[in-house]
Amino acid sequence: MQTTLAPEYKDTAHGQEAEAILRKCVHCGFCTATCPTYQLLGDELDGPRGRIYLIKQVLEGHTPTRKTQQHLDRCLTCRNCETTCPSGVQYGHLVDIGRKLVDDKVQRPLAERALRTALKEGLPSKAFGPAMKLGQSVRGLLPSALKAKVPAKQAAGVWPTQQHARQVLMLAGCVQPAMMPNVNTATARVLDAVGVQTVVAPSAGCCGAVKFHLNDHDGGRAHMRANIDAWWPFIEPANGGRAVEAIVMNASGCGVMVKDYGHVLKDDPQYAAKAKRVSELTKDLSELLPDWVAPLQALLQSGQGQRQNLGEHVLAYHPPCTLQHGQQLRGGVEQHLGALGFQVAVANNESNLCCGSAGTYSVLNPGLSKQLRDRKLGHLRELGAPTIVSANVGCISHLQSGTDVPVRHWVEVLDDAVQAAKA
C-alpha cells in the first residue's frame, strides 16, 4: 500500500515502522473474514482492513476524530488477521502505533481516562493482590458485573523444594498470583516431576503489556527494562553460576509480550541486546511439553488407576489468541496432552476466534466482550466436556464468568494427574 508520510511522522521511528508495515498490505480483505469485531458489527472500519486505512490516513496528515479512536479501540488485538494475511502484515505492531498516535491527538472523555488510568496503574501494582483478596472475601455480596471479575479464592498448593541441576525462570505475573495462584505452583510441580527447578526473580513484575496496550508505551517499556534487570543475573550469572535454560511463560498474554521485548526495545542502546536475548530465551509452557512426554509417561503409567482414567472425560480446550496467533503456536497442547493419555478437543466451529477477554478489553468493551464470550462458550458446550482448559489467565477468568463448567489452566489438570500418580 503506497503511503506518503506527513512531515511530522516522516523522520520518526513510529512513522518509518508503520510505513514499512503498510507497504506490505495489498488490501485483499482476507483478514476481514477472520476478524471477530467485523463478524459482530459488519462495519468495514471495525475490521483490520478498515483500521489499517484509518491509520494510514493519520500518518498522511489527516486529523483523527473520536470516531477514529473508537474504531481502533474496538480492535481486540487478537491478531487472527496476521494468521490469515498472505502478505505478512504485522498488524499488531501497526495498531499499537496507530492507537498511540490517535491518543496523542484526541482527548478521551474524563470517565474513560479515569478508567484506563485505574487499569494501567492498578493491575500491575502491589496493591492489586490485597484488593483482590478483599474482593474475594465479600464476593457473594458483589453485584453480578463486578462479581464476574473476581474469581473465587483458589488454594495455591505447595511449591516444590527439591534442587535440580536444570533451572528455568518463570514470570509470576502481576494479576495471576492473586487471581489464580495454583497455576504457578502447578507449573513448578510439573517441572519438578521432570527434573527441572523453577525459579522466580523476586523483583520481576508485570510484563509491560497492560500499560503498553493502553498506549502508555513509556510505562510499558519501564516494566520491560525492570524485568530484564531482574532476570539478567539468572541469564548471565556471576562467578560461573548456573544459567537458566529458558524463561517460561504460563500466561500466553505475557509470553507474547516478552517475546516482543527485542522488537520494542530495539532502538534502546542500553537494553536492545539484552532484550533480544530475553525474547530468544522465552518459551510458552506448551513449548516444553515435547521434552516432558517420555518422563511423564513413565510417571503416569506408574499410577495404573490414574493412567487408565486420564482419557475418561474430554477436556474442551480453548487456545488463546495470544498463543495461536500472537505466538503462532497451534496444536501442541492437544498433541502432547493426548500423548500422555488425556482426551483433548477444540471447538468444532470458530476455535480460531477470540473469546473476548483480550487483556483489559473485557472491562473497556464489555458488550462486545460478552457477545464473544457467549459465542465461544456455545461452541465449547457442544463438546459436552466436564472441564474447559486454556492457557491464559485472562481467558480462563473471562470464560468462567459465563459458565458453571470449571475452567482451568491445562497445567493444573496435568499437575493433578502427576500428583495422583506420585501418591
GROMACS .gro file of N, CA, C and O in nm, residues 88-201:
model
  456
   88GLY      N    1   0.196  -1.117   0.518
   88GLY     CA    2   0.279  -1.100   0.636
   88GLY      C    3   0.272  -0.963   0.700
   88GLY      O    4   0.370  -0.915   0.759
   89VAL      N    5   0.156  -0.898   0.692
   89VAL     CA    6   0.139  -0.766   0.753
   89VAL      C    7   0.142  -0.781   0.905
   89VAL      O    8   0.065  -0.859   0.962
   90GLN      N    9   0.227  -0.706   0.972
   90GLN     CA   10   0.238  -0.712   1.118
   90GLN      C   11   0.138  -0.614   1.179
   90GLN      O   12   0.171  -0.508   1.233
   91TYR      N   13   0.013  -0.655   1.172
   91TYR     CA   14  -0.097  -0.568   1.215
   91TYR      C   15  -0.087  -0.532   1.363
   91TYR      O   16  -0.119  -0.419   1.401
   92GLY      N   17  -0.046  -0.624   1.447
   92GLY     CA   18  -0.036  -0.596   1.590
   92GLY      C   19   0.055  -0.479   1.620
   92GLY      O   20   0.021  -0.391   1.700
   93HIS      N   21   0.171  -0.475   1.556
   93HIS     CA   22   0.262  -0.362   1.574
   93HIS      C   23   0.201  -0.234   1.518
   93HIS      O   24   0.215  -0.126   1.577
   94LEU      N   25   0.133  -0.245   1.404
   94LEU     CA   26   0.074  -0.127   1.341
   94LEU      C   27  -0.036  -0.066   1.427
   94LEU      O   28  -0.041   0.057   1.444
   95VAL      N   29  -0.123  -0.148   1.483
   95VAL     CA   30  -0.234  -0.093   1.561
   95VAL      C   31  -0.182  -0.033   1.692
   95VAL      O   32  -0.239   0.065   1.742
   96ASP      N   33  -0.074  -0.088   1.748
   96ASP     CA   34  -0.013  -0.024   1.866
   96ASP      C   35   0.034   0.118   1.833
   96ASP      O   36   0.014   0.211   1.912
   97ILE      N   37   0.095   0.132   1.717
   97ILE     CA   38   0.142   0.264   1.674
   97ILE      C   39   0.024   0.355   1.647
   97ILE      O   40   0.019   0.471   1.694
   98GLY      N   41  -0.074   0.305   1.574
   98GLY     CA   42  -0.190   0.387   1.537
   98GLY      C   43  -0.266   0.437   1.659
   98GLY      O   44  -0.304   0.555   1.666
   99ARG      N   45  -0.289   0.352   1.754
   99ARG     CA   46  -0.361   0.393   1.875
   99ARG      C   47  -0.286   0.502   1.951
   99ARG      O   48  -0.346   0.597   2.002
  100LYS      N   49  -0.155   0.487   1.959
  100LYS     CA   50  -0.074   0.587   2.031
  100LYS      C   51  -0.081   0.722   1.959
  100LYS      O   52  -0.099   0.827   2.024
  101LEU      N   53  -0.070   0.723   1.827
  101LEU     CA   54  -0.074   0.849   1.752
  101LEU      C   55  -0.210   0.915   1.765
  101LEU      O   56  -0.219   1.038   1.779
  102VAL      N   57  -0.316   0.837   1.761
  102VAL     CA   58  -0.450   0.894   1.774
  102VAL      C   59  -0.474   0.947   1.914
  102VAL      O   60  -0.530   1.055   1.933
  103ASP      N   61  -0.430   0.872   2.015
  103ASP     CA   62  -0.447   0.918   2.154
  103ASP      C   63  -0.372   1.049   2.179
  103ASP      O   64  -0.414   1.129   2.264
  104ASP      N   65  -0.262   1.068   2.110
  104ASP     CA   66  -0.187   1.193   2.126
  104ASP      C   67  -0.264   1.313   2.072
  104ASP      O   68  -0.235   1.428   2.107
  105LYS      N   69  -0.363   1.288   1.985
  105LYS     CA   70  -0.435   1.398   1.920
  105LYS      C   71  -0.582   1.409   1.961
  105LYS      O   72  -0.644   1.513   1.940
  106VAL      N   73  -0.638   1.301   2.015
  106VAL     CA   74  -0.780   1.300   2.050
  106VAL      C   75  -0.794   1.274   2.200
  106VAL      O   76  -0.760   1.167   2.248
  107GLN      N   77  -0.844   1.373   2.272
  107GLN     CA   78  -0.861   1.356   2.417
  107GLN      C   79  -0.986   1.273   2.445
  107GLN      O   80  -1.093   1.296   2.390
  108ARG      N   81  -0.971   1.179   2.535
  108ARG     CA   82  -1.082   1.094   2.574
  108ARG      C   83  -1.169   1.165   2.678
  108ARG      O   84  -1.121   1.252   2.751
  109PRO      N   85  -1.297   1.123   2.689
  109PRO     CA   86  -1.382   1.175   2.796
  109PRO      C   87  -1.320   1.144   2.933
  109PRO      O   88  -1.247   1.045   2.948
  110LEU      N   89  -1.352   1.227   3.032
  110LEU     CA   90  -1.291   1.215   3.164
  110LEU      C   91  -1.311   1.077   3.225
  110LEU      O   92  -1.217   1.018   3.279
  111ALA      N   93  -1.432   1.024   3.220
  111ALA     CA   94  -1.460   0.893   3.282
  111ALA      C   95  -1.377   0.783   3.217
  111ALA      O   96  -1.327   0.693   3.285
  112GLU      N   97  -1.361   0.793   3.087
  112GLU     CA   98  -1.283   0.692   3.015
  112GLU      C   99  -1.135   0.703   3.051
  112GLU      O  100  -1.067   0.601   3.071
  113ARG      N  101  -1.086   0.825   3.062
  113ARG     CA  102  -0.946   0.844   3.102
  113ARG      C  103  -0.923   0.788   3.242
  113ARG      O  104  -0.820   0.725   3.268
  114ALA      N  105  -1.018   0.812   3.330
  114ALA     CA  106  -1.004   0.765   3.468
  114ALA      C  107  -1.001   0.612   3.474
  114ALA      O  108  -0.920   0.554   3.547
  115LEU      N  109  -1.088   0.547   3.397
  115LEU     CA  110  -1.093   0.400   3.397
  115LEU      C  111  -0.963   0.343   3.342
  115LEU      O  112  -0.905   0.249   3.400
  116ARG      N  113  -0.915   0.398   3.232
  116ARG     CA  114  -0.793   0.347   3.172
  116ARG      C  115  -0.672   0.369   3.263
  116ARG      O  116  -0.583   0.285   3.272
  117THR      N  117  -0.671   0.483   3.333
  117THR     CA  118  -0.563   0.508   3.428
  117THR      C  119  -0.568   0.409   3.543
  117THR      O  120  -0.465   0.356   3.587
  118ALA      N  121  -0.690   0.382   3.592
  118ALA     CA  122  -0.704   0.286   3.702
  118ALA      C  123  -0.655   0.148   3.661
  118ALA      O  124  -0.590   0.078   3.740
  119LEU      N  125  -0.682   0.109   3.538
  119LEU     CA  126  -0.639  -0.023   3.490
  119LEU      C  127  -0.487  -0.029   3.475
  119LEU      O  128  -0.423  -0.124   3.523
  120LYS      N  129  -0.430   0.069   3.409
  120LYS     CA  130  -0.286   0.060   3.381
  120LYS      C  131  -0.198   0.084   3.503
  120LYS      O  132  -0.085   0.036   3.509
  121GLU      N  133  -0.253   0.155   3.601
  121GLU     CA  134  -0.177   0.176   3.724
  121GLU      C  135  -0.210   0.071   3.830
  121GLU      O  136  -0.125   0.030   3.909
  122GLY      N  137  -0.336   0.027   3.832
  122GLY     CA  138  -0.381  -0.065   3.936
  122GLY      C  139  -0.345  -0.210   3.914
  122GLY      O  140  -0.299  -0.279   4.007
  123LEU      N  141  -0.364  -0.261   3.793
  123LEU     CA  142  -0.340  -0.404   3.768
  123LEU      C  143  -0.195  -0.445   3.794
  123LEU      O  144  -0.171  -0.550   3.854
  124PRO      N  145  -0.095  -0.367   3.751
  124PRO     CA  146   0.044  -0.410   3.776
  124PRO      C  147   0.097  -0.375   3.915
  124PRO      O  148   0.211  -0.407   3.947
  125SER      N  149   0.016  -0.307   3.997
  125SER     CA  150   0.069  -0.256   4.123
  125SER      C  151   0.067  -0.362   4.232
  125SER      O  152  -0.004  -0.462   4.225
  126LYS      N  153   0.144  -0.335   4.338
  126LYS     CA  154   0.148  -0.426   4.453
  126LYS      C  155   0.017  -0.425   4.531
  126LYS      O  156  -0.010  -0.517   4.609
  127ALA      N  157  -0.066  -0.325   4.508
  127ALA     CA  158  -0.194  -0.316   4.577
  127ALA      C  159  -0.298  -0.410   4.518
  127ALA      O  160  -0.403  -0.433   4.579
  128PHE      N  161  -0.271  -0.465   4.397
  128PHE     CA  162  -0.372  -0.548   4.333
  128PHE      C  163  -0.401  -0.674   4.413
  128PHE      O  164  -0.517  -0.714   4.427
  129GLY      N  165  -0.297  -0.738   4.466
  129GLY     CA  166  -0.317  -0.862   4.543
  129GLY      C  167  -0.407  -0.842   4.664
  129GLY      O  168  -0.507  -0.913   4.679
  130PRO      N  169  -0.375  -0.744   4.753
  130PRO     CA  170  -0.464  -0.719   4.866
  130PRO      C  171  -0.606  -0.680   4.824
  130PRO      O  172  -0.704  -0.720   4.889
  131ALA      N  173  -0.618  -0.604   4.715
  131ALA     CA  174  -0.751  -0.564   4.667
  131ALA      C  175  -0.830  -0.686   4.621
  131ALA      O  176  -0.951  -0.697   4.647
  132MET      N  177  -0.762  -0.779   4.553
  132MET     CA  178  -0.830  -0.899   4.507
  132MET      C  179  -0.873  -0.986   4.625
  132MET      O  180  -0.984  -1.042   4.627
  133LYS      N  181  -0.788  -0.996   4.728
  133LYS     CA  182  -0.825  -1.073   4.847
  133LYS      C  183  -0.948  -1.014   4.916
  133LYS      O  184  -1.037  -1.087   4.960
  134LEU      N  185  -0.952  -0.881   4.922
  134LEU     CA  186  -1.068  -0.814   4.981
  134LEU      C  187  -1.194  -0.844   4.898
  134LEU      O  188  -1.299  -0.876   4.954
  135GLY      N  189  -1.181  -0.835   4.767
  135GLY     CA  190  -1.294  -0.864   4.679
  135GLY      C  191  -1.343  -1.006   4.694
  135GLY      O  192  -1.464  -1.033   4.696
  136GLN      N  193  -1.249  -1.099   4.707
  136GLN     CA  194  -1.287  -1.240   4.722
  136GLN      C  195  -1.356  -1.266   4.855
  136GLN      O  196  -1.444  -1.351   4.865
  137SER      N  197  -1.317  -1.190   4.959
  137SER     CA  198  -1.378  -1.210   5.091
  137SER      C  199  -1.523  -1.166   5.095
  137SER      O  200  -1.601  -1.214   5.179
  138VAL      N  201  -1.562  -1.073   5.006
  138VAL     CA  202  -1.702  -1.027   5.002
  138VAL      C  203  -1.765  -1.058   4.867
  138VAL      O  204  -1.864  -0.994   4.827
  139ARG      N  205  -1.711  -1.157   4.798
  139ARG     CA  206  -1.755  -1.186   4.662
  139ARG      C  207  -1.906  -1.211   4.653
  139ARG      O  208  -1.973  -1.168   4.559
  140GLY      N  209  -1.960  -1.281   4.752
  140GLY     CA  210  -2.102  -1.313   4.748
  140GLY      C  211  -2.192  -1.192   4.756
  140GLY      O  212  -2.310  -1.199   4.719
  141LEU      N  213  -2.139  -1.080   4.803
  141LEU     CA  214  -2.219  -0.958   4.819
  141LEU      C  215  -2.204  -0.863   4.700
  141LEU      O  216  -2.275  -0.762   4.694
  142LEU      N  217  -2.113  -0.893   4.609
  142LEU     CA  218  -2.085  -0.802   4.498
  142LEU      C  219  -2.195  -0.808   4.392
  142LEU      O  220  -2.256  -0.912   4.370
  143PRO      N  221  -2.219  -0.697   4.322
  143PRO     CA  222  -2.311  -0.701   4.208
  143PRO      C  223  -2.255  -0.792   4.100
  143PRO      O  224  -2.134  -0.812   4.089
  144SER      N  225  -2.343  -0.848   4.017
  144SER     CA  226  -2.304  -0.954   3.923
  144SER      C  227  -2.192  -0.909   3.829
  144SER      O  228  -2.102  -0.987   3.798
  145ALA      N  229  -2.197  -0.784   3.783
  145ALA     CA  230  -2.096  -0.737   3.688
  145ALA      C  231  -1.957  -0.737   3.752
  145ALA      O  232  -1.858  -0.774   3.688
  146LEU      N  233  -1.948  -0.696   3.878
  146LEU     CA  234  -1.820  -0.693   3.947
  146LEU      C  235  -1.780  -0.833   3.993
  146LEU      O  236  -1.662  -0.870   3.988
  147LYS      N  237  -1.877  -0.911   4.035
  147LYS     CA  238  -1.850  -1.047   4.079
  147LYS      C  239  -1.785  -1.129   3.969
  147LYS      O  240  -1.699  -1.214   3.994
  148ALA      N  241  -1.825  -1.103   3.844
  148ALA     CA  242  -1.768  -1.176   3.730
  148ALA      C  243  -1.620  -1.150   3.713
  148ALA      O  244  -1.549  -1.231   3.652
  149LYS      N  245  -1.571  -1.036   3.767
  149LYS     CA  246  -1.429  -1.001   3.754
  149LYS      C  247  -1.347  -1.048   3.872
  149LYS      O  248  -1.224  -1.033   3.873
  150VAL      N  249  -1.414  -1.106   3.972
  150VAL     CA  250  -1.344  -1.153   4.093
  150VAL      C  251  -1.361  -1.304   4.104
  150VAL      O  252  -1.466  -1.353   4.146
  151PRO      N  253  -1.261  -1.383   4.064
  151PRO     CA  254  -1.274  -1.528   4.073
  151PRO      C  255  -1.279  -1.574   4.217
  151PRO      O  256  -1.228  -1.506   4.308
  152ALA      N  257  -1.341  -1.688   4.239
  152ALA     CA  258  -1.342  -1.746   4.374
  152ALA      C  259  -1.200  -1.772   4.421
  152ALA      O  260  -1.109  -1.799   4.341
  153LYS      N  261  -1.179  -1.764   4.551
  153LYS     CA  262  -1.046  -1.783   4.608
  153LYS      C  263  -0.994  -1.922   4.577
  153LYS      O  264  -1.065  -2.021   4.588
  154GLN      N  265  -0.868  -1.929   4.537
  154GLN     CA  266  -0.806  -2.055   4.494
  154GLN      C  267  -0.686  -2.087   4.583
  154GLN      O  268  -0.605  -2.000   4.614
  155ALA      N  269  -0.680  -2.213   4.625
  155ALA     CA  270  -0.562  -2.258   4.701
  155ALA      C  271  -0.443  -2.272   4.607
  155ALA      O  272  -0.457  -2.324   4.496
  156ALA      N  273  -0.327  -2.227   4.653
  156ALA     CA  274  -0.210  -2.227   4.566
  156ALA      C  275  -0.138  -2.361   4.560
  156ALA      O  276  -0.066  -2.388   4.465
  157GLY      N  277  -0.155  -2.445   4.658
  157GLY     CA  278  -0.078  -2.569   4.660
  157GLY      C  279   0.064  -2.542   4.708
  157GLY      O  280   0.103  -2.429   4.736
  158VAL      N  281   0.142  -2.648   4.714
  158VAL     CA  282   0.276  -2.641   4.773
  158VAL      C  283   0.382  -2.625   4.663
  158VAL      O  284   0.381  -2.699   4.564
  159TRP      N  285   0.472  -2.532   4.683
  159TRP     CA  286   0.583  -2.512   4.589
  159TRP      C  287   0.689  -2.618   4.618
  159TRP      O  288   0.727  -2.639   4.733
  160PRO      N  289   0.741  -2.685   4.516
  160PRO     CA  290   0.843  -2.790   4.538
  160PRO      C  291   0.973  -2.732   4.591
  160PRO      O  292   1.011  -2.620   4.554
  161THR      N  293   1.041  -2.808   4.672
  161THR     CA  294   1.165  -2.760   4.735
  161THR      C  295   1.288  -2.835   4.687
  161THR      O  296   1.400  -2.798   4.723
  162GLN      N  297   1.270  -2.939   4.608
  162GLN     CA  298   1.385  -3.018   4.563
  162GLN      C  299   1.474  -2.937   4.469
  162GLN      O  300   1.424  -2.862   4.384
  163GLN      N  301   1.604  -2.950   4.483
  163GLN     CA  302   1.700  -2.881   4.398
  163GLN      C  303   1.731  -2.968   4.275
  163GLN      O  304   1.743  -3.090   4.286
  164HIS      N  305   1.743  -2.905   4.160
  164HIS     CA  306   1.777  -2.977   4.036
  164HIS      C  307   1.889  -2.903   3.963
  164HIS      O  308   1.903  -2.780   3.976
  165ALA      N  309   1.966  -2.977   3.886
  165ALA     CA  310   2.073  -2.915   3.808
  165ALA      C  311   2.016  -2.825   3.699
  165ALA      O  312   2.074  -2.722   3.665
  166ARG      N  313   1.902  -2.864   3.643
  166ARG     CA  314   1.839  -2.785   3.538
  166ARG      C  315   1.746  -2.681   3.601
  166ARG      O  316   1.671  -2.710   3.694
  167GLN      N  317   1.752  -2.558   3.548
  167GLN     CA  318   1.670  -2.450   3.602
  167GLN      C  319   1.605  -2.370   3.490
  167GLN      O  320   1.664  -2.351   3.383
  168VAL      N  321   1.484  -2.324   3.518
  168VAL     CA  322   1.418  -2.228   3.430
  168VAL      C  323   1.367  -2.113   3.515
  168VAL      O  324   1.337  -2.129   3.633
  169LEU      N  325   1.360  -1.996   3.454
  169LEU     CA  326   1.297  -1.881   3.517
  169LEU      C  327   1.149  -1.882   3.484
  169LEU      O  328   1.109  -1.926   3.375
  170MET      N  329   1.068  -1.834   3.573
  170MET     CA  330   0.926  -1.819   3.545
  170MET      C  331   0.880  -1.679   3.585
  170MET      O  332   0.916  -1.632   3.693
  171LEU      N  333   0.805  -1.615   3.498
  171LEU     CA  334   0.744  -1.488   3.532
  171LEU      C  335   0.618  -1.516   3.613
  171LEU      O  336   0.525  -1.579   3.564
  172ALA      N  337   0.614  -1.468   3.736
  172ALA     CA  338   0.497  -1.491   3.820
  172ALA      C  339   0.376  -1.414   3.768
  172ALA      O  340   0.263  -1.460   3.778
  173GLY      N  341   0.402  -1.296   3.710
  173GLY     CA  342   0.294  -1.215   3.657
  173GLY      C  343   0.242  -1.115   3.758
  173GLY      O  344   0.279  -1.117   3.876
  174CYS      N  345   0.154  -1.026   3.713
  174CYS     CA  346   0.101  -0.924   3.803
  174CYS      C  347  -0.034  -0.962   3.861
  174CYS      O  348  -0.057  -0.948   3.980
  175VAL      N  349  -0.126  -1.014   3.780
  175VAL     CA  350  -0.258  -1.048   3.831
  175VAL      C  351  -0.272  -1.197   3.864
  175VAL      O  352  -0.352  -1.234   3.950
  176GLN      N  353  -0.196  -1.281   3.797
  176GLN     CA  354  -0.213  -1.425   3.814
  176GLN      C  355  -0.187  -1.474   3.957
  176GLN      O  356  -0.263  -1.557   4.009
  177PRO      N  357  -0.082  -1.427   4.027
  177PRO     CA  358  -0.060  -1.475   4.164
  177PRO      C  359  -0.177  -1.448   4.258
  177PRO      O  360  -0.201  -1.524   4.351
  178ALA      N  361  -0.251  -1.339   4.233
  178ALA     CA  362  -0.365  -1.306   4.318
  178ALA      C  363  -0.491  -1.376   4.273
  178ALA      O  364  -0.570  -1.423   4.355
  179MET      N  365  -0.511  -1.387   4.142
  179MET     CA  366  -0.635  -1.443   4.090
  179MET      C  367  -0.632  -1.596   4.082
  179MET      O  368  -0.731  -1.662   4.114
  180MET      N  369  -0.518  -1.650   4.037
  180MET     CA  370  -0.508  -1.795   4.015
  180MET      C  371  -0.370  -1.845   4.055
  180MET      O  372  -0.290  -1.887   3.970
  181PRO      N  373  -0.337  -1.842   4.184
  181PRO     CA  374  -0.202  -1.876   4.228
  181PRO      C  375  -0.163  -2.020   4.201
  181PRO      O  376  -0.045  -2.052   4.189
  182ASN      N  377  -0.261  -2.109   4.189
  182ASN     CA  378  -0.228  -2.250   4.168
  182ASN      C  379  -0.165  -2.276   4.031
  182ASN      O  380  -0.097  -2.376   4.012
  183VAL      N  381  -0.187  -2.186   3.935
  183VAL     CA  382  -0.126  -2.205   3.802
  183VAL      C  383   0.026  -2.203   3.814
  183VAL      O  384   0.096  -2.286   3.755
  184ASN      N  385   0.079  -2.110   3.892
  184ASN     CA  386   0.225  -2.102   3.907
  184ASN      C  387   0.281  -2.220   3.985
  184ASN      O  388   0.384  -2.277   3.948
  185THR      N  389   0.215  -2.258   4.095
  185THR     CA  390   0.266  -2.371   4.172
  185THR      C  391   0.250  -2.502   4.097
  185THR      O  392   0.336  -2.590   4.106
  186ALA      N  393   0.141  -2.516   4.020
  186ALA     CA  394   0.124  -2.637   3.938
  186ALA      C  395   0.234  -2.646   3.833
  186ALA      O  396   0.288  -2.755   3.807
  187THR      N  397   0.271  -2.533   3.775
  187THR     CA  398   0.380  -2.530   3.678
  187THR      C  399   0.510  -2.577   3.743
  187THR      O  400   0.582  -2.661   3.687
  188ALA      N  401   0.539  -2.524   3.861
  188ALA     CA  402   0.663  -2.562   3.930
  188ALA      C  403   0.663  -2.710   3.967
  188ALA      O  404   0.766  -2.776   3.959
  189ARG      N  405   0.547  -2.764   4.007
  189ARG     CA  406   0.540  -2.905   4.046
  189ARG      C  407   0.558  -2.998   3.926
  189ARG      O  408   0.625  -3.102   3.937
  190VAL      N  409   0.498  -2.962   3.813
  190VAL     CA  410   0.515  -3.047   3.694
  190VAL      C  411   0.659  -3.042   3.646
  190VAL      O  412   0.717  -3.145   3.609
  191LEU      N  413   0.720  -2.924   3.646
  191LEU     CA  414   0.860  -2.914   3.609
  191LEU      C  415   0.948  -2.993   3.705
  191LEU      O  416   1.043  -3.061   3.665
  192ASP      N  417   0.917  -2.988   3.833
  192ASP     CA  418   0.991  -3.064   3.934
  192ASP      C  419   0.983  -3.213   3.905
  192ASP      O  420   1.081  -3.286   3.922
  193ALA      N  421   0.868  -3.259   3.858
  193ALA     CA  422   0.849  -3.402   3.830
  193ALA      C  423   0.936  -3.451   3.716
  193ALA      O  424   0.966  -3.570   3.707
  194VAL      N  425   0.979  -3.358   3.627
  194VAL     CA  426   1.065  -3.398   3.516
  194VAL      C  427   1.209  -3.353   3.539
  194VAL      O  428   1.291  -3.351   3.446
  195GLY      N  429   1.242  -3.315   3.663
  195GLY     CA  430   1.380  -3.283   3.697
  195GLY      C  431   1.425  -3.144   3.663
  195GLY      O  432   1.544  -3.120   3.637
  196VAL      N  433   1.332  -3.048   3.662
  196VAL     CA  434   1.367  -2.909   3.631
  196VAL      C  435   1.319  -2.820   3.746
  196VAL      O  436   1.204  -2.830   3.789
  197GLN      N  437   1.407  -2.735   3.794
  197GLN     CA  438   1.374  -2.646   3.904
  197GLN      C  439   1.324  -2.512   3.850
  197GLN      O  440   1.382  -2.456   3.757
  198THR      N  441   1.218  -2.462   3.908
  198THR     CA  442   1.160  -2.334   3.868
  198THR      C  443   1.203  -2.226   3.965
  198THR      O  444   1.185  -2.241   4.086
  199VAL      N  445   1.260  -2.119   3.914
  199VAL     CA  446   1.300  -2.007   3.998
  199VAL      C  447   1.225  -1.881   3.953
  199VAL      O  448   1.191  -1.867   3.835
  200VAL      N  449   1.197  -1.794   4.048
  200VAL     CA  450   1.127  -1.668   4.020
  200VAL      C  451   1.213  -1.554   4.071
  200VAL      O  452   1.258  -1.556   4.186
  201ALA      N  453   1.237  -1.457   3.987
  201ALA     CA  454   1.312  -1.337   4.029
  201ALA      C  455   1.217  -1.248   4.109
  201ALA      O  456   1.116  -1.200   4.055
   0.00000   0.00000   0.00000
